[in-house]
Short mmCIF file of C-alpha atoms in Angstrom, two decimals:
data_model
loop_
_atom_site.label_atom_id
_atom_site.label_comp_id
_atom_site.label_asym_id
_atom_site.label_seq_id
_atom_site.Cartn_x
_atom_site.Cartn_y
_atom_site.Cartn_z
CA MET A 92 -18.31 7.55 -32.30
CA ASP A 93 -14.77 7.01 -32.93
CA HIS A 94 -14.53 3.54 -33.41
CA ILE A 95 -10.91 1.43 -31.74
CA ARG A 96 -9.90 -0.93 -32.36
CA GLY A 97 -9.81 -3.52 -29.64
CA ILE A 98 -13.34 -2.56 -27.63
CA GLN A 99 -16.64 -3.23 -28.15
CA HIS A 100 -18.03 0.48 -27.39
CA ASP A 101 -21.65 -0.75 -26.96
CA ALA A 102 -20.75 -4.38 -24.90
CA VAL A 103 -18.25 -3.12 -22.72
CA SER A 104 -20.06 0.18 -21.90
CA ALA A 105 -23.06 -1.95 -20.63
CA TRP A 106 -20.69 -4.19 -18.32
CA PHE A 107 -19.42 -1.43 -16.92
CA GLU A 108 -22.80 -0.41 -15.81
CA ALA A 109 -23.36 -3.71 -14.75
CA ASN A 110 -19.75 -3.97 -12.02
CA VAL A 111 -19.04 -1.01 -11.61
CA LEU A 112 -21.00 1.05 -9.20
CA GLY A 113 -21.52 4.66 -10.02
CA VAL A 114 -20.21 4.21 -13.05
CA ALA A 115 -22.07 7.23 -15.52
CA LEU A 116 -22.35 6.67 -19.49
CA PRO A 117 -21.21 7.43 -22.15
CA LEU A 118 -17.75 6.18 -22.25
CA THR A 119 -14.73 7.31 -24.03
CA PHE A 120 -11.90 5.13 -24.75
CA ASP A 121 -8.13 5.51 -25.33
CA LEU A 122 -5.15 3.41 -26.04
CA ILE A 123 -2.38 4.25 -23.56
CA ALA A 124 0.88 5.21 -25.72
CA GLY A 125 3.58 1.68 -23.55
CA GLY A 126 3.38 -2.19 -23.38
CA HIS A 127 3.82 -3.80 -26.21
CA SER A 128 2.01 -7.21 -25.52
CA ASN A 129 -1.73 -6.16 -23.82
CA LEU A 130 -4.32 -3.65 -24.83
CA THR A 131 -4.38 -1.25 -22.13
CA PHE A 132 -6.90 1.83 -22.35
CA LYS A 133 -7.89 4.54 -20.79
CA VAL A 134 -12.12 5.02 -19.97
CA ALA A 135 -13.63 8.26 -18.72
CA ASP A 136 -17.01 8.09 -17.81
CA ALA A 137 -19.34 11.09 -18.22
CA ASN A 138 -17.96 12.39 -14.66
CA GLY A 139 -14.58 12.35 -15.65
CA ARG A 140 -14.21 9.40 -13.60
CA CYS A 141 -10.90 7.30 -15.17
CA TYR A 142 -10.67 3.23 -15.78
CA VAL A 143 -8.15 0.98 -16.71
CA LEU A 144 -9.35 -1.30 -19.25
CA ARG A 145 -6.71 -4.29 -20.05
CA ARG A 146 -6.93 -6.65 -22.37
CA PRO A 147 -5.06 -9.04 -24.78
CA PRO A 148 -3.61 -8.17 -27.83
CA LEU A 149 -6.08 -8.35 -31.12
CA TYR A 150 -4.08 -11.24 -32.88
CA GLN A 151 -1.24 -14.09 -32.46
CA VAL A 152 -2.50 -14.53 -28.58
CA LEU A 153 -0.08 -17.00 -26.93
CA ALA A 154 -1.36 -19.11 -24.92
CA THR A 155 0.28 -18.49 -21.47
CA ALA A 156 1.21 -14.55 -22.08
CA HIS A 157 -2.34 -12.66 -21.81
CA ASP A 158 -4.11 -14.36 -19.19
CA MET A 159 -6.05 -11.58 -18.08
CA GLY A 160 -8.12 -14.26 -14.97
CA ARG A 161 -4.42 -14.06 -13.99
CA GLU A 162 -3.38 -11.01 -14.10
CA HIS A 163 -6.45 -9.38 -12.23
CA LYS A 164 -5.53 -12.44 -9.49
CA ILE A 165 -2.18 -10.94 -8.67
CA ILE A 166 -3.34 -7.38 -8.58
CA ALA A 167 -6.78 -8.02 -6.99
CA ALA A 168 -4.78 -10.55 -4.21
CA LEU A 169 -2.07 -7.49 -3.69
CA GLU A 170 -4.44 -5.45 -2.73
CA ASP A 171 -4.38 -5.13 0.65
CA THR A 172 -0.74 -6.05 0.48
CA ASP A 173 1.89 -3.43 1.48
CA VAL A 174 2.63 -3.43 -2.30
CA PRO A 175 1.42 -0.79 -4.19
CA VAL A 176 -0.99 -1.87 -6.76
CA PRO A 177 -4.78 -0.20 -8.22
CA ARG A 178 -7.97 -1.01 -6.76
CA THR A 179 -9.38 -3.89 -9.09
CA PHE A 180 -13.24 -3.36 -10.40
CA GLY A 181 -13.55 -6.85 -12.45
CA LEU A 182 -12.72 -9.84 -14.74
CA CYS A 183 -15.30 -10.22 -17.73
CA GLU A 184 -14.30 -13.46 -18.97
CA ASP A 185 -16.95 -14.11 -21.21
CA GLU A 186 -16.02 -13.55 -25.16
CA SER A 187 -19.44 -12.16 -26.06
CA VAL A 188 -18.47 -8.48 -24.43
CA ASN A 189 -15.44 -8.02 -26.10
CA GLU A 190 -14.11 -10.82 -28.08
CA ARG A 191 -11.05 -11.52 -25.47
CA PRO A 192 -11.69 -11.36 -21.39
CA PHE A 193 -10.60 -8.19 -20.20
CA TYR A 194 -10.41 -6.38 -16.22
CA VAL A 195 -10.31 -2.56 -14.99
CA MET A 196 -9.19 -1.26 -12.10
CA ASP A 197 -9.26 2.36 -11.22
CA PHE A 198 -6.53 4.79 -13.06
CA VAL A 199 -3.96 6.02 -10.68
CA ASN A 200 -2.34 9.53 -11.16
CA GLY A 201 1.24 10.30 -11.28
CA MET A 202 4.14 9.85 -13.43
CA VAL A 203 5.42 7.31 -15.45
CA VAL A 204 9.43 7.88 -16.62
CA ARG A 205 9.52 6.24 -19.55
CA ASN A 206 11.93 7.92 -22.03
CA ARG A 207 14.69 10.50 -21.08
CA ARG A 208 12.12 13.20 -22.07
CA ASN A 209 10.55 11.90 -19.19
CA ALA A 210 13.71 11.88 -17.36
CA VAL A 211 15.14 15.33 -18.26
CA SER A 212 11.39 16.93 -16.52
CA LEU A 213 12.19 15.28 -13.18
CA ALA A 214 14.08 17.52 -10.87
CA LEU A 215 18.34 15.38 -9.18
CA GLU A 216 16.21 14.64 -6.07
CA GLN A 217 12.83 13.75 -7.47
CA ARG A 218 15.65 10.99 -9.92
CA ARG A 219 17.16 10.25 -6.71
CA VAL A 220 14.00 9.49 -4.87
CA ALA A 221 12.44 7.04 -7.79
CA SER A 222 15.74 5.19 -7.50
CA GLN A 223 15.49 4.50 -4.53
CA SER A 224 11.67 3.95 -4.15
CA ILE A 225 12.13 1.97 -6.78
CA ALA A 226 14.00 -0.80 -5.24
CA GLU A 227 11.82 -1.01 -2.28
CA THR A 228 9.18 -1.68 -3.68
CA LEU A 229 10.84 -4.25 -5.92
CA ALA A 230 11.39 -5.73 -2.27
CA LEU A 231 8.49 -5.35 -0.85
CA ILE A 232 6.81 -7.36 -3.79
CA HIS A 233 9.44 -10.15 -2.56
CA ALA A 234 8.06 -9.95 1.12
CA VAL A 235 4.91 -11.03 0.00
CA ASP A 236 3.83 -14.28 1.81
CA VAL A 237 1.89 -16.08 -1.10
CA ASP A 238 0.14 -18.42 0.72
CA GLU A 239 -1.53 -15.86 2.98
CA VAL A 240 -3.07 -14.04 0.21
CA GLY A 241 -3.95 -16.81 -1.12
CA LEU A 242 -1.25 -16.38 -4.50
CA GLY A 243 -0.13 -20.13 -3.92
CA ASP A 244 -1.36 -21.51 -6.39
CA LEU A 245 -0.29 -19.59 -8.81
CA GLY A 246 2.58 -21.36 -10.31
CA ARG A 247 5.14 -24.14 -9.11
CA LYS A 248 7.80 -23.17 -6.53
CA GLU A 249 10.98 -25.43 -7.47
CA ASP A 250 12.78 -24.90 -10.84
CA TYR A 251 11.96 -21.48 -12.01
CA ILE A 252 14.61 -20.13 -14.10
CA ALA A 253 14.74 -24.56 -15.38
CA ARG A 254 11.00 -23.95 -16.68
CA GLN A 255 11.63 -20.12 -17.87
CA LEU A 256 14.30 -21.63 -20.14
CA ARG A 257 11.95 -23.71 -21.91
CA ARG A 258 8.74 -21.35 -21.90
CA TRP A 259 11.43 -18.53 -23.62
CA LEU A 260 12.24 -20.54 -25.81
CA ARG A 261 10.01 -22.19 -27.45
CA GLN A 262 8.06 -18.70 -27.14
CA PHE A 263 11.05 -17.63 -28.81
CA GLU A 264 10.51 -20.65 -31.75
CA GLU A 265 7.08 -20.41 -32.02
CA SER A 266 7.57 -16.41 -32.78
CA LYS A 267 11.24 -15.62 -33.73
CA THR A 268 11.29 -13.62 -37.24
CA GLN A 269 14.52 -14.51 -38.35
CA ASP A 270 16.70 -17.88 -36.79
CA ARG A 271 19.44 -16.38 -33.77
CA PRO A 272 21.71 -19.42 -33.05
CA GLN A 273 23.23 -17.79 -30.73
CA ILE A 274 19.52 -18.11 -28.59
CA GLN A 275 20.26 -21.93 -28.15
CA GLU A 276 24.18 -21.82 -27.01
CA VAL A 277 23.24 -19.06 -24.64
CA HIS A 278 20.04 -21.27 -23.67
CA ASP A 279 21.84 -24.39 -23.31
CA HIS A 280 24.96 -23.07 -21.68
CA LEU A 281 22.94 -21.65 -19.01
CA VAL A 282 20.95 -24.81 -18.50
CA ALA A 283 23.95 -26.79 -17.19
CA ARG A 284 24.58 -23.46 -14.88
CA ILE A 285 21.45 -23.20 -13.32
CA PRO A 286 22.11 -21.90 -9.51
CA ASP A 287 19.62 -23.64 -6.43
CA GLN A 288 16.88 -21.81 -6.02
CA GLY A 289 16.01 -20.14 -2.92
CA GLU A 290 12.87 -19.77 -1.15
CA ALA A 291 10.08 -19.33 -3.57
CA GLY A 292 8.09 -15.62 -3.83
CA ILE A 293 6.43 -13.80 -6.49
CA VAL A 294 8.52 -13.27 -9.29
CA HIS A 295 7.16 -9.44 -11.02
CA GLY A 296 8.19 -10.54 -14.30
CA ASP A 297 9.00 -7.35 -15.94
CA TYR A 298 10.03 -4.95 -12.86
CA ARG A 299 11.28 -1.75 -14.69
CA LEU A 300 10.71 1.91 -14.03
CA ASP A 301 8.10 2.40 -16.47
CA ASN A 302 5.83 0.23 -14.98
CA CYS A 303 5.32 1.70 -12.50
CA ILE A 304 3.71 5.06 -11.74
CA LEU A 305 5.46 7.51 -9.35
CA SER A 306 4.20 10.49 -6.65
CA GLU A 307 5.17 14.21 -8.04
CA GLN A 308 7.79 13.72 -4.71
CA GLY A 309 9.54 10.04 -6.63
CA GLN A 310 7.64 7.79 -4.92
CA VAL A 311 5.90 4.39 -6.82
CA VAL A 312 2.16 4.73 -5.42
CA ALA A 313 1.48 1.43 -8.17
CA VAL A 314 3.21 -1.41 -10.70
CA LEU A 315 1.79 -2.30 -13.37
CA ASP A 316 2.20 -4.81 -15.75
CA TRP A 317 2.79 -7.84 -14.14
CA GLU A 318 1.45 -10.23 -16.68
CA LEU A 319 4.38 -11.87 -15.99
CA CYS A 320 4.33 -12.66 -12.71
CA THR A 321 4.72 -15.97 -11.58
CA LEU A 322 6.32 -17.57 -8.26
CA GLY A 323 9.71 -18.19 -8.43
CA ASP A 324 13.48 -17.11 -8.11
CA ARG A 325 13.21 -13.72 -6.58
CA ASN A 326 16.57 -13.13 -8.02
CA ALA A 327 15.68 -12.73 -11.41
CA ASP A 328 13.41 -9.99 -10.87
CA VAL A 329 16.55 -8.20 -9.59
CA ALA A 330 18.80 -9.57 -12.80
CA GLN A 331 15.83 -8.57 -14.43
CA LEU A 332 15.30 -4.36 -13.19
CA LEU A 333 18.89 -3.47 -13.17
CA VAL A 334 19.27 -5.05 -17.43
CA TYR A 335 16.29 -2.36 -17.65
CA TRP A 336 17.87 0.32 -15.56
CA ALA A 337 20.62 2.20 -18.02
CA GLU A 338 23.68 3.79 -17.43
CA PRO A 339 25.29 7.39 -19.21
CA ASN A 340 28.34 6.09 -20.75
CA ASP A 341 26.48 2.20 -21.77
CA LEU A 342 27.16 1.50 -25.22
CA GLU A 343 24.16 -0.22 -25.57
CA VAL A 344 20.63 -0.72 -23.93
CA ALA A 345 17.69 -2.69 -23.36
CA LEU A 346 15.56 0.17 -23.90
CA ASP A 347 15.10 2.20 -26.86
CA ASP A 348 15.52 5.29 -24.93
CA PRO A 349 15.52 4.24 -21.78
CA PRO A 350 15.18 6.81 -19.15
CA THR A 351 17.60 5.45 -16.28
CA ALA A 352 20.15 6.91 -19.01
CA GLU A 353 20.31 10.75 -17.94
CA SER A 354 22.39 11.55 -14.91
CA GLY A 355 20.84 11.35 -10.73
CA PHE A 356 19.72 8.08 -11.36
CA ALA A 357 21.42 5.32 -9.10
CA SER A 358 24.08 3.36 -10.51
CA ARG A 359 23.11 -0.48 -10.69
CA ALA A 360 25.50 -1.33 -8.22
CA GLU A 361 24.06 1.18 -5.99
CA MET A 362 20.08 -0.24 -6.68
CA PHE A 363 21.47 -3.75 -6.72
CA ASP A 364 22.57 -2.74 -2.99
CA LEU A 365 19.63 -0.55 -2.20
CA TYR A 366 17.70 -3.84 -2.80
CA LEU A 367 19.68 -5.55 -0.66
CA GLU A 368 19.50 -3.34 2.24
CA ALA A 369 15.75 -3.20 2.02
CA SER A 370 14.90 -6.26 1.54
CA GLY A 371 17.84 -8.21 4.29
CA ARG A 372 18.55 -10.51 1.66
CA GLU A 373 22.28 -11.70 -0.69
CA ILE A 374 22.32 -12.48 -4.05
CA ASP A 375 25.15 -15.42 -5.48
CA SER A 376 25.62 -16.16 -8.56
CA PHE A 377 24.73 -12.50 -9.23
CA ASP A 378 26.45 -12.99 -13.49
CA PHE A 379 23.75 -16.12 -13.80
CA TYR A 380 20.67 -13.52 -13.31
CA MET A 381 22.05 -11.18 -15.61
CA ALA A 382 22.70 -13.19 -18.72
CA PHE A 383 19.22 -15.10 -17.96
CA GLY A 384 17.60 -11.36 -18.22
CA TYR A 385 19.69 -10.32 -21.30
CA TRP A 386 18.13 -13.06 -22.98
CA LYS A 387 14.56 -14.21 -21.55
CA LEU A 388 14.86 -9.92 -22.58
CA ALA A 389 16.01 -10.74 -25.83
CA CYS A 390 13.10 -13.67 -26.39
CA ILE A 391 10.55 -10.94 -25.66
CA LEU A 392 10.95 -8.60 -27.62
CA GLU A 393 11.74 -10.80 -30.84
CA GLY A 394 7.76 -11.97 -30.18
CA VAL A 395 7.05 -8.09 -29.68
CA TYR A 396 9.11 -7.74 -32.92
CA SER A 397 6.92 -10.13 -34.16
CA ARG A 398 3.23 -9.27 -33.15
CA TYR A 399 4.30 -5.21 -34.26
CA VAL A 400 4.58 -7.23 -38.29
CA GLY A 401 1.79 -9.41 -37.65
CA GLY A 402 -0.95 -6.01 -36.62
CA ALA A 403 -1.13 -7.72 -33.73
CA MET A 404 -0.71 -4.72 -31.52
CA GLY A 405 -3.07 -2.37 -32.68
CA ASP A 406 -3.74 0.69 -34.15
CA LYS A 407 -0.82 2.25 -32.83
CA ALA A 408 3.49 1.52 -33.45
CA PRO A 409 5.85 1.99 -31.53
CA PRO A 410 7.54 5.64 -31.83
CA GLN A 411 10.85 4.63 -33.10
CA GLY A 412 8.81 1.69 -35.70
CA ALA A 413 8.26 -1.79 -35.77
CA GLU A 414 11.98 -2.23 -36.91
CA SER A 415 14.19 -0.89 -33.63
CA PHE A 416 13.28 -4.10 -32.61
CA VAL A 417 15.35 -6.04 -34.72
CA ALA A 418 18.44 -3.70 -33.42
CA ARG A 419 17.42 -3.95 -29.70
CA VAL A 420 17.42 -8.69 -29.77
CA ASP A 421 21.13 -8.06 -31.95
CA ALA A 422 21.79 -5.79 -28.73
CA LEU A 423 20.55 -8.07 -26.32
CA VAL A 424 21.55 -11.54 -27.67
CA ASP A 425 24.61 -10.38 -27.92
CA MET A 426 25.05 -8.90 -23.74
CA ALA A 427 23.31 -12.08 -23.23
CA THR A 428 26.47 -14.00 -24.32
CA SER A 429 29.12 -12.02 -23.17
CA ALA A 430 27.34 -12.33 -19.54
CA ALA A 431 26.66 -15.77 -20.44
CA GLU A 432 30.39 -16.58 -20.51
CA GLN A 433 31.54 -14.68 -17.33
CA VAL A 434 28.93 -17.32 -16.13
CA ALA A 435 31.49 -19.95 -14.78
#
């Protein structure tokens, strides 16, 4: 039996047998490509039934960033809402089982569009449907009444942007591989110009096309990767989506191989309008949120690069090589600086 880093095969199999009704041993585990923080495994049982197991990285675990109980709580709370999420099967917080906490959820069949090669396989109509569904699903997330679904205590509702600026600057400083004075400069510029926050809601924190599973028609059937989710200013989520949402003529992009750079997807301006239409909301000071989105992602990717260099991401390196993160962080810092200059 092959050894999979991050999985204690016998102990995890015993946990499945005790906690997942109908599971048939033996189990096989495969690390799913994609995802630069928590490790995600596809688990198949003897009958071919598939599950997903999520656990923190092997090393360099940041105290606030890899909380399995929190991520499980969010997905479980959303199961009975209009937000499409996988069914959850259980949370294991006993670290004697697998060295770190983990949770298990259903494996949702569908397409994950991670790169331009995946995007080319979609018909133009699928790309159009996916664009609209991505915008509408974000509006569904933001429409959830957090108190009604039991997430009202997920985090502080006020001062979201101020808290995020502090958090990501701190984590950048803790994990940086080189000095980047522009990170501090953009931070200071934004701190002095934070817009008034409206009503708080769910903020996914990393909402983008490749964190969703699409049906054959292009509709979102599951939203994944809730590890950065909290409560706060929903406008930041909209900007983060657009930070990732590359267009065909972009010279600098946030993702190495952005799928939306293929023709047929909605433009950023169209995505913004689709979201406003679906949500019924208005967004002021959007330049600020875009600058914050570029800056935050630069801080996150610096941490991801640090974890790859430190061996924390298991056996798989990104297809472009870990060094590809350096150029992306450089580009994001430049984009954050340019966007911040538009914020008076």
